[in-house]
Short mmCIF file of C-alpha atoms in Angstrom, two decimals:
data_model
loop_
_atom_site.label_atom_id
_atom_site.label_comp_id
_atom_site.label_asym_id
_atom_site.label_seq_id
_atom_site.Cartn_x
_atom_site.Cartn_y
_atom_site.Cartn_z
CA MET A 1 -0.29 0.06 0.00
CA LEU A 2 1.37 3.42 -0.99
CA ALA A 3 1.62 6.16 1.36
CA ASP A 4 2.86 9.26 2.37
CA SER A 5 5.41 11.05 -0.18
CA PHE A 6 5.22 7.89 -2.87
CA LYS A 7 1.47 7.79 -3.07
CA ALA A 8 1.35 11.50 -3.79
CA VAL A 9 3.92 11.13 -6.70
CA TYR A 10 2.31 8.18 -8.19
CA ASP A 11 -1.52 9.91 -8.33
CA GLU A 12 0.60 12.62 -9.95
CA ILE A 13 2.34 10.67 -12.53
CA ILE A 14 -1.06 8.74 -12.97
CA LEU A 15 -2.27 12.41 -13.69
CA GLN A 16 -0.47 14.11 -15.54
CA LYS A 17 1.49 10.95 -17.45
CA PRO A 18 -1.27 8.31 -17.18
CA ASP A 19 1.01 6.40 -20.31
CA TYR A 20 3.69 5.87 -17.99
CA LYS A 21 4.15 2.21 -16.66
CA VAL A 22 4.89 2.54 -12.78
CA VAL A 23 6.18 -0.40 -11.13
CA GLY A 24 6.55 -0.57 -7.25
CA TYR A 25 8.87 -2.11 -4.56
CA LEU A 26 8.11 -1.86 -0.91
CA LYS A 27 10.89 -2.64 1.51
CA GLN A 28 10.56 -6.32 2.66
CA PRO A 29 13.47 -8.67 4.20
CA GLN A 30 14.02 -10.95 1.86
CA ARG A 31 13.43 -11.57 -1.83
CA THR A 32 13.89 -14.39 -4.25
CA ILE A 33 16.47 -14.95 -6.23
CA LEU A 34 13.50 -14.16 -9.07
CA GLU A 35 12.07 -10.96 -7.12
CA LEU A 36 15.71 -9.90 -6.95
CA LEU A 37 16.56 -10.30 -10.58
CA LYS A 38 13.13 -8.47 -11.73
CA MET A 39 13.91 -5.72 -9.60
CA TYR A 40 17.23 -5.49 -10.89
CA LYS A 41 15.76 -5.31 -14.34
CA ASP A 42 13.17 -2.81 -13.40
CA ILE A 43 15.99 -0.48 -11.94
CA ALA A 44 18.21 -1.09 -15.05
CA THR A 45 15.64 -0.03 -17.77
CA ALA A 46 13.80 2.32 -15.54
CA GLU A 47 13.70 6.38 -16.47
CA TYR A 48 12.69 7.66 -13.10
CA ILE A 49 14.03 5.87 -9.36
CA PHE A 50 11.97 7.19 -6.70
CA LEU A 51 13.21 6.28 -3.18
CA ASP A 52 11.68 7.34 0.19
CA ASP A 53 14.79 6.32 2.30
CA TYR A 54 18.46 5.61 1.99
CA TYR A 55 18.89 2.23 -0.09
CA ARG A 56 22.63 1.59 0.18
CA GLN A 57 21.96 -1.55 -2.29
CA ILE A 58 20.68 1.53 -5.22
CA TYR A 59 24.39 3.19 -4.44
CA GLY A 60 26.67 0.67 -6.01
CA LEU A 61 24.74 0.36 -8.99
CA THR A 62 25.87 1.70 -12.88
CA LEU A 63 22.70 3.10 -14.01
CA ARG A 64 21.59 4.06 -17.49
CA LYS A 65 22.83 7.76 -18.45
CA ASP A 66 18.80 8.86 -19.22
CA SER A 67 17.80 7.80 -15.41
CA GLU A 68 17.17 9.69 -12.76
CA VAL A 69 16.97 8.81 -8.99
CA ILE A 70 14.59 11.12 -6.65
CA GLN A 71 14.95 10.66 -3.28
CA LEU A 72 11.81 11.88 -1.49
CA TRP A 73 11.85 13.19 1.48
CA HIS A 74 10.36 11.15 4.57
CA ALA A 75 10.78 13.68 7.52
CA ALA A 76 11.91 17.21 8.00
CA GLY A 77 15.00 17.53 6.20
CA ALA A 78 16.20 20.80 9.22
CA PHE A 79 16.74 17.89 11.72
CA LYS A 80 18.37 14.91 9.55
CA LYS A 81 21.75 14.67 8.61
CA PHE A 82 23.00 12.68 5.36
CA GLY A 83 25.63 12.26 2.31
CA PHE A 84 28.40 14.07 3.53
CA SER A 85 27.22 16.03 6.81
CA SER A 86 26.22 12.57 8.30
CA ILE A 87 30.11 11.63 8.14
CA GLY A 88 31.75 11.40 11.57
CA TYR A 89 28.21 10.56 13.60
CA ALA A 90 26.99 7.45 15.04
CA ASP A 91 26.32 4.82 12.22
CA SER A 92 27.81 6.76 9.26
CA ASN A 93 29.18 5.89 6.03
CA THR A 94 32.88 7.03 5.24
CA GLU A 95 33.84 9.45 3.19
CA SER A 96 35.16 6.77 0.76
CA PHE A 97 31.51 5.59 0.59
CA GLU A 98 29.53 8.71 0.23
CA ARG A 99 31.91 9.86 -3.03
CA ASP A 100 31.19 7.04 -4.39
CA ALA A 101 27.35 6.61 -3.61
CA HIS A 102 27.11 9.83 -4.82
CA LYS A 103 29.00 10.18 -8.17
CA THR A 104 25.91 8.98 -10.21
CA ILE A 105 23.79 12.13 -9.07
CA PRO A 106 24.34 14.98 -11.80
CA LYS A 107 26.42 18.01 -10.53
#
């Protein structure tokens, strides 16, 4: 079931681009190999990829040049640390990880 930001984005896509194919994956603890293969195929062929949280798995992928990864806010940004601003805090990633994770984001 879609909620919050995903629901609003989905409704707007359907309104503005009814011919778009929308595929969604909700968080789940484990997926079968076939489910993973289908998910990664969908990611590899997607024009737009919407995330509502930090998904470490996606940052190691090389996406097609015309794909866009869009991270939706799921909490008040003023109270969050993310990316390079989170380095040095509990449970943060290393600077080299953050550099590699964000290399596909257009400047």
